[in-house]
mmCIF file of C-alpha atoms in Angstrom:
data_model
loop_
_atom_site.group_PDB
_atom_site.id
_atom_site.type_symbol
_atom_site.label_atom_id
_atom_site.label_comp_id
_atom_site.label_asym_id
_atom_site.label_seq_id
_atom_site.Cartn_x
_atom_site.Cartn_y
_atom_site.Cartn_z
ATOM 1 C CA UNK A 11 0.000 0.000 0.000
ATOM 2 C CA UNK A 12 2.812 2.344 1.146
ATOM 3 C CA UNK A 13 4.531 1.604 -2.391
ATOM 4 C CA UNK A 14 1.267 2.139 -3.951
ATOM 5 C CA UNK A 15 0.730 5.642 -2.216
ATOM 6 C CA UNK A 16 4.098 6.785 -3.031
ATOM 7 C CA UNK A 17 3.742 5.786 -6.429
ATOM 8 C CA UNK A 18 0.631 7.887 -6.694
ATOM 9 C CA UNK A 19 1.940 10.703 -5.196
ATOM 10 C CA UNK A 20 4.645 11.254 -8.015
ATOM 11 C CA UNK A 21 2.633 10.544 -10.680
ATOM 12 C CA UNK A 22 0.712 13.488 -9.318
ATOM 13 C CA UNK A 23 3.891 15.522 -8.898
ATOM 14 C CA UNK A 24 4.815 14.721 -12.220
ATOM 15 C CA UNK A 25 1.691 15.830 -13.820
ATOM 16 C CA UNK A 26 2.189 19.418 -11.790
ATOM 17 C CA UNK A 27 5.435 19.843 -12.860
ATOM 18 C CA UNK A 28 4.144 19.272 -16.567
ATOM 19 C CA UNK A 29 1.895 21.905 -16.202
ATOM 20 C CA UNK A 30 3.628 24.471 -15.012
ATOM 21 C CA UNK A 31 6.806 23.798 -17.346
ATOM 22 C CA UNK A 32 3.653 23.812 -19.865
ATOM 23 C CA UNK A 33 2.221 27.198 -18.385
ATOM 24 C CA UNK A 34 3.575 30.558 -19.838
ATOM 25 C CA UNK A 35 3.067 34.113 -19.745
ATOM 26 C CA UNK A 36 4.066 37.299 -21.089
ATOM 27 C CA UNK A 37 6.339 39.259 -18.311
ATOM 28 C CA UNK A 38 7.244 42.673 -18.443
ATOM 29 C CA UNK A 39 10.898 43.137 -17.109
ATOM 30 C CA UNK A 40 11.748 46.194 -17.863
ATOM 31 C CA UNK A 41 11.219 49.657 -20.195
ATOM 32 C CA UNK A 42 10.108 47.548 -23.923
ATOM 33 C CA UNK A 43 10.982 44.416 -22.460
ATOM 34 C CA UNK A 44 8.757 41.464 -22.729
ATOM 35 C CA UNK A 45 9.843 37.631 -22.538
ATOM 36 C CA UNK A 46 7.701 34.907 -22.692
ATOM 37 C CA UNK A 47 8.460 32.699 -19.664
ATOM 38 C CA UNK A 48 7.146 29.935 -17.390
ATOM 39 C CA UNK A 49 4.232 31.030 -14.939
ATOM 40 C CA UNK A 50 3.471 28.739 -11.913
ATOM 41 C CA UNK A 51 -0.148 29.630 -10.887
ATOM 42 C CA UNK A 52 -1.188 29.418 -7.626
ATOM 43 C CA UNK A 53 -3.445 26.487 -6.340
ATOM 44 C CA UNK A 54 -6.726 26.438 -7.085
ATOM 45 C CA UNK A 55 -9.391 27.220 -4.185
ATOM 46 C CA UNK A 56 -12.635 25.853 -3.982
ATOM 47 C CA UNK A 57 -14.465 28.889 -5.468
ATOM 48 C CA UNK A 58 -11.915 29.170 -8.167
ATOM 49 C CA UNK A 59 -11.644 28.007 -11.656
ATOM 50 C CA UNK A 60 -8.669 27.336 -13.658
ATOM 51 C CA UNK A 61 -9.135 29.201 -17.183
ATOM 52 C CA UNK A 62 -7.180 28.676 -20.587
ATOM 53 C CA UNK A 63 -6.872 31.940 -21.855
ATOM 54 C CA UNK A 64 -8.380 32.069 -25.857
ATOM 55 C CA UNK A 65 -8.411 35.719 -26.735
ATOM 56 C CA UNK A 66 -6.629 38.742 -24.397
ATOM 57 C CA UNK A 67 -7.022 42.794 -25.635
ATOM 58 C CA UNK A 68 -4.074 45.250 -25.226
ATOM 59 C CA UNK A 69 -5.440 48.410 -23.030
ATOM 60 C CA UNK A 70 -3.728 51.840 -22.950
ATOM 61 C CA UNK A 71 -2.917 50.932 -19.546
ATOM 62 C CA UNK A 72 -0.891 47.464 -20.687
ATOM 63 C CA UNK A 73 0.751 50.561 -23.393
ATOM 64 C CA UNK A 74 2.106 52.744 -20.388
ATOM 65 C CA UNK A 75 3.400 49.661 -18.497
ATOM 66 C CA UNK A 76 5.233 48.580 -21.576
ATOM 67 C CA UNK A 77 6.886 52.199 -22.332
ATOM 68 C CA UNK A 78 7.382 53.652 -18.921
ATOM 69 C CA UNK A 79 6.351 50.788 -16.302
ATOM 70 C CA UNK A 80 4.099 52.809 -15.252
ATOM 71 C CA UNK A 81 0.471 54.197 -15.123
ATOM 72 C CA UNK A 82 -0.614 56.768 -13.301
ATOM 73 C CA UNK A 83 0.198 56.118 -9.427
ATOM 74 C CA UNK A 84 0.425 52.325 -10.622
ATOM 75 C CA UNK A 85 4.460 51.542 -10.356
ATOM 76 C CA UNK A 86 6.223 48.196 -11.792
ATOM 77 C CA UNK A 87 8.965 47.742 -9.571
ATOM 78 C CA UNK A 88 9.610 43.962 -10.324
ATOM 79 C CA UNK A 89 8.789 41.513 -13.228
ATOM 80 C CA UNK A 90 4.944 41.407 -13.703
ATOM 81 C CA UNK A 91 2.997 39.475 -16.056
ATOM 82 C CA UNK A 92 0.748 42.161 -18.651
ATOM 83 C CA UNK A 93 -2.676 42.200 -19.633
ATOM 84 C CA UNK A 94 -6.169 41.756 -18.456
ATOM 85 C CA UNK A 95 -8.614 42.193 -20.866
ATOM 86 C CA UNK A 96 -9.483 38.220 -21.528
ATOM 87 C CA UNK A 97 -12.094 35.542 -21.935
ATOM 88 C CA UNK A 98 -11.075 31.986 -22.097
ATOM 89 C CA UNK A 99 -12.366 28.214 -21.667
ATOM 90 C CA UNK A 100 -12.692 26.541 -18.234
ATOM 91 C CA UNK A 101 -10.293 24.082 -17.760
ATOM 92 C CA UNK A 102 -10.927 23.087 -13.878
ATOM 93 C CA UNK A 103 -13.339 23.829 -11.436
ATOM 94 C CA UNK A 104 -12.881 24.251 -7.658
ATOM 95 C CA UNK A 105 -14.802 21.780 -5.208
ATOM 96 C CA UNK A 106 -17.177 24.288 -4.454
ATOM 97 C CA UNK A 107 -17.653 25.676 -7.550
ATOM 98 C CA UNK A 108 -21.624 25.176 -8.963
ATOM 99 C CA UNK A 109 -22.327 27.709 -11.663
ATOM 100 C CA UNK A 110 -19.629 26.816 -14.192
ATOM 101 C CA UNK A 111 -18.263 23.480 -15.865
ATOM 102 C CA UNK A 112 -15.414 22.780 -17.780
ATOM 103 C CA UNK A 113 -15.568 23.253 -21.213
ATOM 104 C CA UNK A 114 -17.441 26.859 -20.817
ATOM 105 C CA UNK A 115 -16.357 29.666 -22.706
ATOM 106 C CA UNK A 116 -16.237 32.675 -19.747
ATOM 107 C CA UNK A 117 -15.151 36.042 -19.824
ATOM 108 C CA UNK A 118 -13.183 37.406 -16.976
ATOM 109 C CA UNK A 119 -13.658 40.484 -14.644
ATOM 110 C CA UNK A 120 -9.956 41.129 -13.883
ATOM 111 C CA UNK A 121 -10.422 42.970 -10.302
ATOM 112 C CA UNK A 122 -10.918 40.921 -7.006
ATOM 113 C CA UNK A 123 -11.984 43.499 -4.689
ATOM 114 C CA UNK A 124 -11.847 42.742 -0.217
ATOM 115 C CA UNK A 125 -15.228 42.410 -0.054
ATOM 116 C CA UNK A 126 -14.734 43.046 3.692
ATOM 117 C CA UNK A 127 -14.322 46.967 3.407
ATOM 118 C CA UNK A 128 -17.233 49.762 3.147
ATOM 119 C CA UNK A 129 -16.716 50.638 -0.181
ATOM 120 C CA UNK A 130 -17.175 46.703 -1.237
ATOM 121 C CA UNK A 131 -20.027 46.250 1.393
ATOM 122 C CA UNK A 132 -22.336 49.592 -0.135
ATOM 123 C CA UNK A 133 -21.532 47.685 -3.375
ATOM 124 C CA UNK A 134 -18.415 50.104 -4.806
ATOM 125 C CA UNK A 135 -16.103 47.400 -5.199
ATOM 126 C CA UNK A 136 -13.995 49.236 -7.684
ATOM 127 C CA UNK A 137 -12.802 51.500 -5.347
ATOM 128 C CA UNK A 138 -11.239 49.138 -3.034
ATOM 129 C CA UNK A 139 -8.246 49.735 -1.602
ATOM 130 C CA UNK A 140 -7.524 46.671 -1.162
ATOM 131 C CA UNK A 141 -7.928 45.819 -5.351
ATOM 132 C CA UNK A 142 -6.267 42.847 -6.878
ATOM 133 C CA UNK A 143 -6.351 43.478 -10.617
ATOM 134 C CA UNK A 144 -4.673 42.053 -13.184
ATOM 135 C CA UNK A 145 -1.611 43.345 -14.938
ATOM 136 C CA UNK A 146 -1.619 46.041 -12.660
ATOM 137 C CA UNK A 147 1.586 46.006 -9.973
ATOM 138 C CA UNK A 148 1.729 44.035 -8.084
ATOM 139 C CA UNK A 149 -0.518 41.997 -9.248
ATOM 140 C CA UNK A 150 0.332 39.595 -12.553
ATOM 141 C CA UNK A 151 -2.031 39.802 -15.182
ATOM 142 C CA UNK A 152 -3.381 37.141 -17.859
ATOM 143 C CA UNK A 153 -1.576 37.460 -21.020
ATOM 144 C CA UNK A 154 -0.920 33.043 -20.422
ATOM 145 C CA UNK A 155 -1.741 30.409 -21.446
ATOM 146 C CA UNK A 156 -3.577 29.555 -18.101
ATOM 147 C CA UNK A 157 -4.611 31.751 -14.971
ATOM 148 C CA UNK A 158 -6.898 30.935 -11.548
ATOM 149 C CA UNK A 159 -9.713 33.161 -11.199
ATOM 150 C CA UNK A 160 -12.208 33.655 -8.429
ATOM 151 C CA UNK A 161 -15.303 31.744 -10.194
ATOM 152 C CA UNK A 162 -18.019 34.631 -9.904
ATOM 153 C CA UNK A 163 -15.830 36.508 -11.357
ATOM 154 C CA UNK A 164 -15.985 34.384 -14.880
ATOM 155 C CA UNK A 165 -19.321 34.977 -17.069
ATOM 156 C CA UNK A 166 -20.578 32.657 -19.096
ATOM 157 C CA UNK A 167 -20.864 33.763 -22.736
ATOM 158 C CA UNK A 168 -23.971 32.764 -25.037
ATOM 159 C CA UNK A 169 -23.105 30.707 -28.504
ATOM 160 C CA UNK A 170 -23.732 33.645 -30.036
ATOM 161 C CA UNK A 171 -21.093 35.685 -28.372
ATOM 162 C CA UNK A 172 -16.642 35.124 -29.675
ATOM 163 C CA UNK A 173 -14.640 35.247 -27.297
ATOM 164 C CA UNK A 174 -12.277 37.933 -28.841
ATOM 165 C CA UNK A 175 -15.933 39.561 -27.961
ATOM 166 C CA UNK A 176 -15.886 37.962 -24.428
ATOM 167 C CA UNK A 177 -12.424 39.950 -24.176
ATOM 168 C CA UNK A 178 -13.854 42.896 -25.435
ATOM 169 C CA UNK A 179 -16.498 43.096 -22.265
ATOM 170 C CA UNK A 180 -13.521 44.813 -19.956
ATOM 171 C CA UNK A 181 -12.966 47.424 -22.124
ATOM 172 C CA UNK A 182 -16.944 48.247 -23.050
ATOM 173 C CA UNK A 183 -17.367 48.098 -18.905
ATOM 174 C CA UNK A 184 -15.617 51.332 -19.042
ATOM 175 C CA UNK A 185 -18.078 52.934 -21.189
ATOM 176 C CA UNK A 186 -21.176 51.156 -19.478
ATOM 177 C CA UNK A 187 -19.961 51.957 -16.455
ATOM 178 C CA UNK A 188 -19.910 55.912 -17.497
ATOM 179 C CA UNK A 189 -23.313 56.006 -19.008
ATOM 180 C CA UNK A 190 -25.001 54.278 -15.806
ATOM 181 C CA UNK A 191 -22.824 57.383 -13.800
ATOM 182 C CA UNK A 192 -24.168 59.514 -15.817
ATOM 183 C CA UNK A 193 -27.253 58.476 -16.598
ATOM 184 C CA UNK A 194 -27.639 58.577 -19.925
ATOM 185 C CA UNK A 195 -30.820 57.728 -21.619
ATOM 186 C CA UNK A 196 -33.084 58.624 -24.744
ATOM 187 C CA UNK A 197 -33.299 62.568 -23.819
ATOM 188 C CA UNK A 198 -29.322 63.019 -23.302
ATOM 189 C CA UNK A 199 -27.491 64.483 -26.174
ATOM 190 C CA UNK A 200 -23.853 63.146 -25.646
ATOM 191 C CA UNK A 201 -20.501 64.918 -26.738
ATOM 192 C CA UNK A 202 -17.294 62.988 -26.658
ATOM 193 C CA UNK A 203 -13.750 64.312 -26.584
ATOM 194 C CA UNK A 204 -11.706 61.379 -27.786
ATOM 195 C CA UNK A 205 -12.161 59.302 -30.549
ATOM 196 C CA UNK A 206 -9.995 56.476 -28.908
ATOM 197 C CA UNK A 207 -10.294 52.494 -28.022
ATOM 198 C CA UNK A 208 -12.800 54.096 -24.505
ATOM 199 C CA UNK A 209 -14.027 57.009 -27.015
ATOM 200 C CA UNK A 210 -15.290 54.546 -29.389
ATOM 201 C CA UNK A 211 -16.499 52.283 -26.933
ATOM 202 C CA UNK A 212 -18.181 54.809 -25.027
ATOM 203 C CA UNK A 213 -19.973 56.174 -28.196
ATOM 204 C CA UNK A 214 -21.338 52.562 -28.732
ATOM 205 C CA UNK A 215 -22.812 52.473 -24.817
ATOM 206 C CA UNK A 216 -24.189 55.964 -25.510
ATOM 207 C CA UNK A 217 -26.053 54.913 -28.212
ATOM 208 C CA UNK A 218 -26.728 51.280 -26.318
ATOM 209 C CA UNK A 219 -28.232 53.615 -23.637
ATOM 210 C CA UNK A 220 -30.583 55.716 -25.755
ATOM 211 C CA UNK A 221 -28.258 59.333 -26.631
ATOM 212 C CA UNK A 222 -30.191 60.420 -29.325
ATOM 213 C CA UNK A 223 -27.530 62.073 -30.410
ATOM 214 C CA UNK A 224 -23.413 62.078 -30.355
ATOM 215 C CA UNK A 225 -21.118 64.633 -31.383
ATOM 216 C CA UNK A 226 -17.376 63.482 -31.184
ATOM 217 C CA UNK A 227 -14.100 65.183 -31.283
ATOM 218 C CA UNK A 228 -10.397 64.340 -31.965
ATOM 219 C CA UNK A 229 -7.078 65.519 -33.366
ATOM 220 C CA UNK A 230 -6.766 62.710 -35.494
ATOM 221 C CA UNK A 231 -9.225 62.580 -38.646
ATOM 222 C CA UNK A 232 -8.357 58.541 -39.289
ATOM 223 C CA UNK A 233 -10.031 57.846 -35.871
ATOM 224 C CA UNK A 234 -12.873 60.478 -36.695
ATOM 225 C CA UNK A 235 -13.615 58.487 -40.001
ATOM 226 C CA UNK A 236 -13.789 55.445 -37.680
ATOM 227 C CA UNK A 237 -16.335 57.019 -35.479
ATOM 228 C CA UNK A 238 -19.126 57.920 -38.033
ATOM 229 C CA UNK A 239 -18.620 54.246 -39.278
ATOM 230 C CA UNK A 240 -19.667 53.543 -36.017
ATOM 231 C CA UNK A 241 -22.668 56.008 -35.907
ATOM 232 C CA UNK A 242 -21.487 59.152 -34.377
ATOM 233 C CA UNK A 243 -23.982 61.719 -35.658
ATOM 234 C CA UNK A 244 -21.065 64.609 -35.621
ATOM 235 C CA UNK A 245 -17.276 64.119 -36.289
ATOM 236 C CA UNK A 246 -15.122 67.757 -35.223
ATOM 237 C CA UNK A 247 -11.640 67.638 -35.954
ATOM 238 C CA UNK A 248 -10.069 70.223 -33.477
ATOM 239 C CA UNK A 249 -6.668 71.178 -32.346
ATOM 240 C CA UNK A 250 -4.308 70.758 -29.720
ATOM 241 C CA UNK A 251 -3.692 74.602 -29.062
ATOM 242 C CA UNK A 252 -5.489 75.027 -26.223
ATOM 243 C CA UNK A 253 -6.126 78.519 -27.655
ATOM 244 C CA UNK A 254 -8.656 77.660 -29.864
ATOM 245 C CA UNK A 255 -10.826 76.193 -27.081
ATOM 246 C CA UNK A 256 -13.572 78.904 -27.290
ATOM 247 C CA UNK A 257 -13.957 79.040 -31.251
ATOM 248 C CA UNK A 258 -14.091 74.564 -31.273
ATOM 249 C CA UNK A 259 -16.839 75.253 -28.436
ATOM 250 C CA UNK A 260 -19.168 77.161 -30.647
ATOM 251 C CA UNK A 261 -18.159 74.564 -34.001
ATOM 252 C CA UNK A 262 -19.113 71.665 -31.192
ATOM 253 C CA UNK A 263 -21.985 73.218 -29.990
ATOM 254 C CA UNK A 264 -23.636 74.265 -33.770
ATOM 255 C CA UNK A 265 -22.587 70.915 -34.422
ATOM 256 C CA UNK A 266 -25.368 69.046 -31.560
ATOM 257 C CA UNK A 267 -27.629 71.916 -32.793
ATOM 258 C CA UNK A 268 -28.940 71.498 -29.115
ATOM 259 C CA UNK A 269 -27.818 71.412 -25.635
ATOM 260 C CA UNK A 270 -25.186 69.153 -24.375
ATOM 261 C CA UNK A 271 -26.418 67.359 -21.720
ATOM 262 C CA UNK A 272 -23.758 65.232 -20.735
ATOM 263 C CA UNK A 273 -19.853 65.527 -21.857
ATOM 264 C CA UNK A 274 -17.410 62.369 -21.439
ATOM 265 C CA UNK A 275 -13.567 63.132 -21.455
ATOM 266 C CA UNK A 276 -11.830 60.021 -22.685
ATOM 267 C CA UNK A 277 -8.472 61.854 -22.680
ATOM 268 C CA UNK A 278 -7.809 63.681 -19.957
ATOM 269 C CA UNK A 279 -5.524 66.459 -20.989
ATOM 270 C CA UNK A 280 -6.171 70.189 -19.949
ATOM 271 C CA UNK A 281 -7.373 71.049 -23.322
ATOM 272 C CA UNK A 282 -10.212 68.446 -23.706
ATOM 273 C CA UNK A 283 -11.712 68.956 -19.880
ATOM 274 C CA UNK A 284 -11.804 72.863 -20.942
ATOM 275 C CA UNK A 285 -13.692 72.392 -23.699
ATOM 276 C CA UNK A 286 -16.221 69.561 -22.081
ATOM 277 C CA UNK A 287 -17.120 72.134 -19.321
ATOM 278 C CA UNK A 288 -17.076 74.805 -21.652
ATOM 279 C CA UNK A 289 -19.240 73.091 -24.366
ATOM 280 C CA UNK A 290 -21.722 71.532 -21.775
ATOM 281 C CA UNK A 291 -24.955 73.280 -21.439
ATOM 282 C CA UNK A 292 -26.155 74.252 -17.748
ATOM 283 C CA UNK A 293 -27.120 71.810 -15.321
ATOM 284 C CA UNK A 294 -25.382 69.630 -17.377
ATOM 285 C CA UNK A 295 -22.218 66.631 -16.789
ATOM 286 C CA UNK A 296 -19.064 66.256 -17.388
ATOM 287 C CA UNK A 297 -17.479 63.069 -17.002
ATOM 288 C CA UNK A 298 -13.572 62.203 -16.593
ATOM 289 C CA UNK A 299 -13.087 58.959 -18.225
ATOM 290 C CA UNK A 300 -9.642 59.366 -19.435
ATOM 291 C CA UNK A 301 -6.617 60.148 -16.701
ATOM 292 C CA UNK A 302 -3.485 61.189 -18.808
ATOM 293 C CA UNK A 303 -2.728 63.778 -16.396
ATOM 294 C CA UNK A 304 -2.336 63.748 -12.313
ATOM 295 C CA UNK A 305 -2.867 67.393 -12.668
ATOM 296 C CA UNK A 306 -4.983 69.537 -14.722
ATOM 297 C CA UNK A 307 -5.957 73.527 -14.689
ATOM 298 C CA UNK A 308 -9.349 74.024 -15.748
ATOM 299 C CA UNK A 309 -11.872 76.837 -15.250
ATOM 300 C CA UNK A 310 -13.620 74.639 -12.549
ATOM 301 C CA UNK A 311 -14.917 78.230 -10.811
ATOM 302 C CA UNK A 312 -17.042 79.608 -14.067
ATOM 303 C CA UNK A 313 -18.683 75.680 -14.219
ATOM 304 C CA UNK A 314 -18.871 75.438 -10.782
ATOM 305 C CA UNK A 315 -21.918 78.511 -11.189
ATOM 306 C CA UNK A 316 -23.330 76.977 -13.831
ATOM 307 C CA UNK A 317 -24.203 73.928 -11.987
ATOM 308 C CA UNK A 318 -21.923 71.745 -14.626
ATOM 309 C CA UNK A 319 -21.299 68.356 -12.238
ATOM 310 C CA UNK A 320 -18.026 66.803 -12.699
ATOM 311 C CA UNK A 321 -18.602 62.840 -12.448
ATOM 312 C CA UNK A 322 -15.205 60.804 -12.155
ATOM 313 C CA UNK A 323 -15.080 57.354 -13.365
ATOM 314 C CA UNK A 324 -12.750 54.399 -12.438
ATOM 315 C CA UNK A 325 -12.569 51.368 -14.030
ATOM 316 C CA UNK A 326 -16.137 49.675 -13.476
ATOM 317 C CA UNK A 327 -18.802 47.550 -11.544
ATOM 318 C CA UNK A 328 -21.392 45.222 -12.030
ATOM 319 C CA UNK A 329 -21.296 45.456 -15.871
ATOM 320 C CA UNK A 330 -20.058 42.221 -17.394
ATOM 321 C CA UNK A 331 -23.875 40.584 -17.443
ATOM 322 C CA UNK A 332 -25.195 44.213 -19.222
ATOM 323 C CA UNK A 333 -22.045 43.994 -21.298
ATOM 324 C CA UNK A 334 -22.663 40.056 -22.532
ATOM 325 C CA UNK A 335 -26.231 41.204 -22.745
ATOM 326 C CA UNK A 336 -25.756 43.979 -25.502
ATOM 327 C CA UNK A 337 -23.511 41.785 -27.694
ATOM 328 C CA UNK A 338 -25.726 38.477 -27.618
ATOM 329 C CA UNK A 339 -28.906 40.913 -28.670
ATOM 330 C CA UNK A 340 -26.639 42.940 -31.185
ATOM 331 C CA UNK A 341 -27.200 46.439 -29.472
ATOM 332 C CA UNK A 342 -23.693 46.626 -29.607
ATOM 333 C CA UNK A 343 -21.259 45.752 -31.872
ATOM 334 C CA UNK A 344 -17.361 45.018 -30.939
ATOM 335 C CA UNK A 345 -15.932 43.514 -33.123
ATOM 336 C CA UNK A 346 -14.965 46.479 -36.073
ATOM 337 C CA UNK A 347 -12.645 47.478 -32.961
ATOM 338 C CA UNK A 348 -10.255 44.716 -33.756
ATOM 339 C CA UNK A 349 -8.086 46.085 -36.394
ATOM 340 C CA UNK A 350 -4.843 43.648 -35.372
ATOM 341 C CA UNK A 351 -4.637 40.446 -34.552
ATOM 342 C CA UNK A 352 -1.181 38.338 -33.212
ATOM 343 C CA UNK A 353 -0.456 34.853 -31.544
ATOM 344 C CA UNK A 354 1.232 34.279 -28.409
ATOM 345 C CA UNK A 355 4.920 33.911 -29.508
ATOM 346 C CA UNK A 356 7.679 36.009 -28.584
ATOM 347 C CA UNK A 357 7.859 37.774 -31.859
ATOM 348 C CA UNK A 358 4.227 38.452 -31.912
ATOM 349 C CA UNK A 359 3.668 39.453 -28.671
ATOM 350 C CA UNK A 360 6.730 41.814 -29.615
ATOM 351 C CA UNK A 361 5.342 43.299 -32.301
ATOM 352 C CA UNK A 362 1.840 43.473 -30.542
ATOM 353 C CA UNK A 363 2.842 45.715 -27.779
ATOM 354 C CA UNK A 364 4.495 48.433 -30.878
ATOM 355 C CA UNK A 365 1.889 47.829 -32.782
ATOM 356 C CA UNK A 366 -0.417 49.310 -29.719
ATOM 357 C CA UNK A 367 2.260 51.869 -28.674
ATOM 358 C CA UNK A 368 2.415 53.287 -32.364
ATOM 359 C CA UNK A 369 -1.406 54.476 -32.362
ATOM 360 C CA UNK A 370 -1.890 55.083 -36.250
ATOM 361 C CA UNK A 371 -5.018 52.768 -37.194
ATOM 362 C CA UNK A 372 -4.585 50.122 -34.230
ATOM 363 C CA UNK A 373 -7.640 50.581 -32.357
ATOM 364 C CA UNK A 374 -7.864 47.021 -30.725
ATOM 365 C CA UNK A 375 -5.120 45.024 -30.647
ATOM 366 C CA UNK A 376 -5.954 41.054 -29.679
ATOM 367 C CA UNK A 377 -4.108 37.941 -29.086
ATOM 368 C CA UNK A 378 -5.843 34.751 -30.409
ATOM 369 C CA UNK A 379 -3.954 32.304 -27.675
#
């Protein structure tokens, strides 16, 4: 029996040590360094599921690890493995795990909040302080070939739904997330100041929500071509002289040919918040989506009177069931976001991460694992 045991127990060893030999993930060591290296996950829990990744989006954020290591107040101070926009197929589930099986196709919500703190308790969970989030130090992300995951926080995707689409749900829960904040709906005329990967996306919850109408605005006239595709009702190419901030508010303002109820900044810079509270009508919203800057001087004071409410948005909540919702009925369309497309090599991965980084006409850029 004792030989038996023993046996058994290096079998299983064996196996383990397959798998993680077999397990691999991007790491970022350093300034435009990426290597492809083993990852040895961590055990799985009974309320966790082990996921094969299948398709994993580059986000700005992944960008300004990979060319500065880091974003925002967010520092990389030792190897860390990038990305977390991903769905993937179950692979194993944890003893106590009832809503999912293996072989389902999931997409995953990439924050694991306390759930023990007052934010998480009155349901703000993306304000944690506490936040465990993918690809975001020091936490490792999910550009592998395998991760474990809390199970309710993988979603279940419909036949109907890819899952480069199931990927796509982390960066449309940005733009979801904004509209519920700002409560957009069938009598909110929407101006955007971005034309972006979260411009675009928000544009498409906008018009998921109801805005009747969308005005939105951008240096770049390649991106602005992209968002009347998409169904913008206005395209305004403006400039980055912050100078011409009160002529571009009249053009923007002709251009809804009513009031704008509800502004979304999905840059961030000092330029495009002037002009949102500038351009948006009285008792009106403006909404900081993007964060380029930690700083930013805008005429807060002259909004301030108007009664212009500045909304600030972080990441998301709640949104991945609305989110698989509006792409298994069609209300929303993903997919002419993916413009590039790369494998998980060295090479490719690589060539991925400039790809992103070099803006031109990469809007989405997805790994097919």
């Amino acid at each position: 029996m004792a030989h038996g045991g023993g046996a058994a127990a290096d079998v299983m060893a064996c196996k383990q040590e397959e798998e993680e030999v077999e397990n691999k993930a991007a790491w970022l060591l350093g300034i435009k360094t990426l290597k492809i290296q083993p990852y040895h996950l961590p055990p799985l829990g009974p309320l966790d599921v082990k996921v094969r990744i299948k398709a994993l989006g580059i986000c700005g954020s992944d960008v300004h690890h990979f060319k500065t290591m880091r974003c925002a107040s967010f520092v990389v101070k030792k190897p860390m493995v990038i990305g977390h926009e991903c769905a993937g197929i179950i692979e194993e589930v944890g003893s106590e795990v009832k809503s999912l099986a293996v072989g389902d196709r999931v997409a995953l919500e990439p924050g694991i909040s306390c759930r023990r703190c007052n934010l998480c308790k009155e349901g703000r969970y993306n304000l944690c302080p506490e936040m465990k989030f993918f690809g975001s130090p020091p936490t490792n992300g999910s550009l592998a070939n395998k991760v474990v995951h809390p199970a309710n926080l993988c979603f279940k995707l419909p036949g109907n739904v890819s899952l480069e689409e199931g990927a796509m749900c982390e960066p449309l829960s940005v733009g979801v997330h904004a509209c519920r904040r700002a409560q957009i709906g069938p009598e909110t005329n929407v101006l955007i100041m971005g034309a972006g990967p979260i411009g675009l996306i928000t544009l498409l919850a906008s018009r998921a929500f109801g805005a009747p109408r969308v005005v939105i605005v951008d240096v770049d006239d390649r991106r602005l071509s992209i968002a009347k595709n998409l169904g913008a009702d206005e395209i305004i190419h403006v400039s980055t002289n912050i100078q011409d901030v009160d002529e571009e508010v009249i053009k923007i303002q002709n251009a809804m040919g009513s009031g704008i109820d509800v502004s979304f900044d999905c840059v961030g810079y000092n330029k495009t918040m002037t002009t949102a509270l500038n351009a948006t009508q009285s008792g009106g919203k403006v909404c900081l989506i993007g964060l380029a800057l930690t700083e930013m001087t805008v005429p807060l004071t002259p909004s301030a009177a108007r009664e212009v409410d500045v909304i600030g948005i972080f990441r998301y909540r709640n949104t991945w069931p609305l989110c698989i919702e509006f792409l298994k009925t069609g209300k929303i369309d993903v997919k002419p976001l993916i413009t590039h497309r790369f494998r998980f090599s060295q090479e490719e991965v690589e060539q991925a991460f400039e790809t992103s980084a070099g803006g031109g006409n990469a809007i989405k850029v997805m790994f097919n694992l």
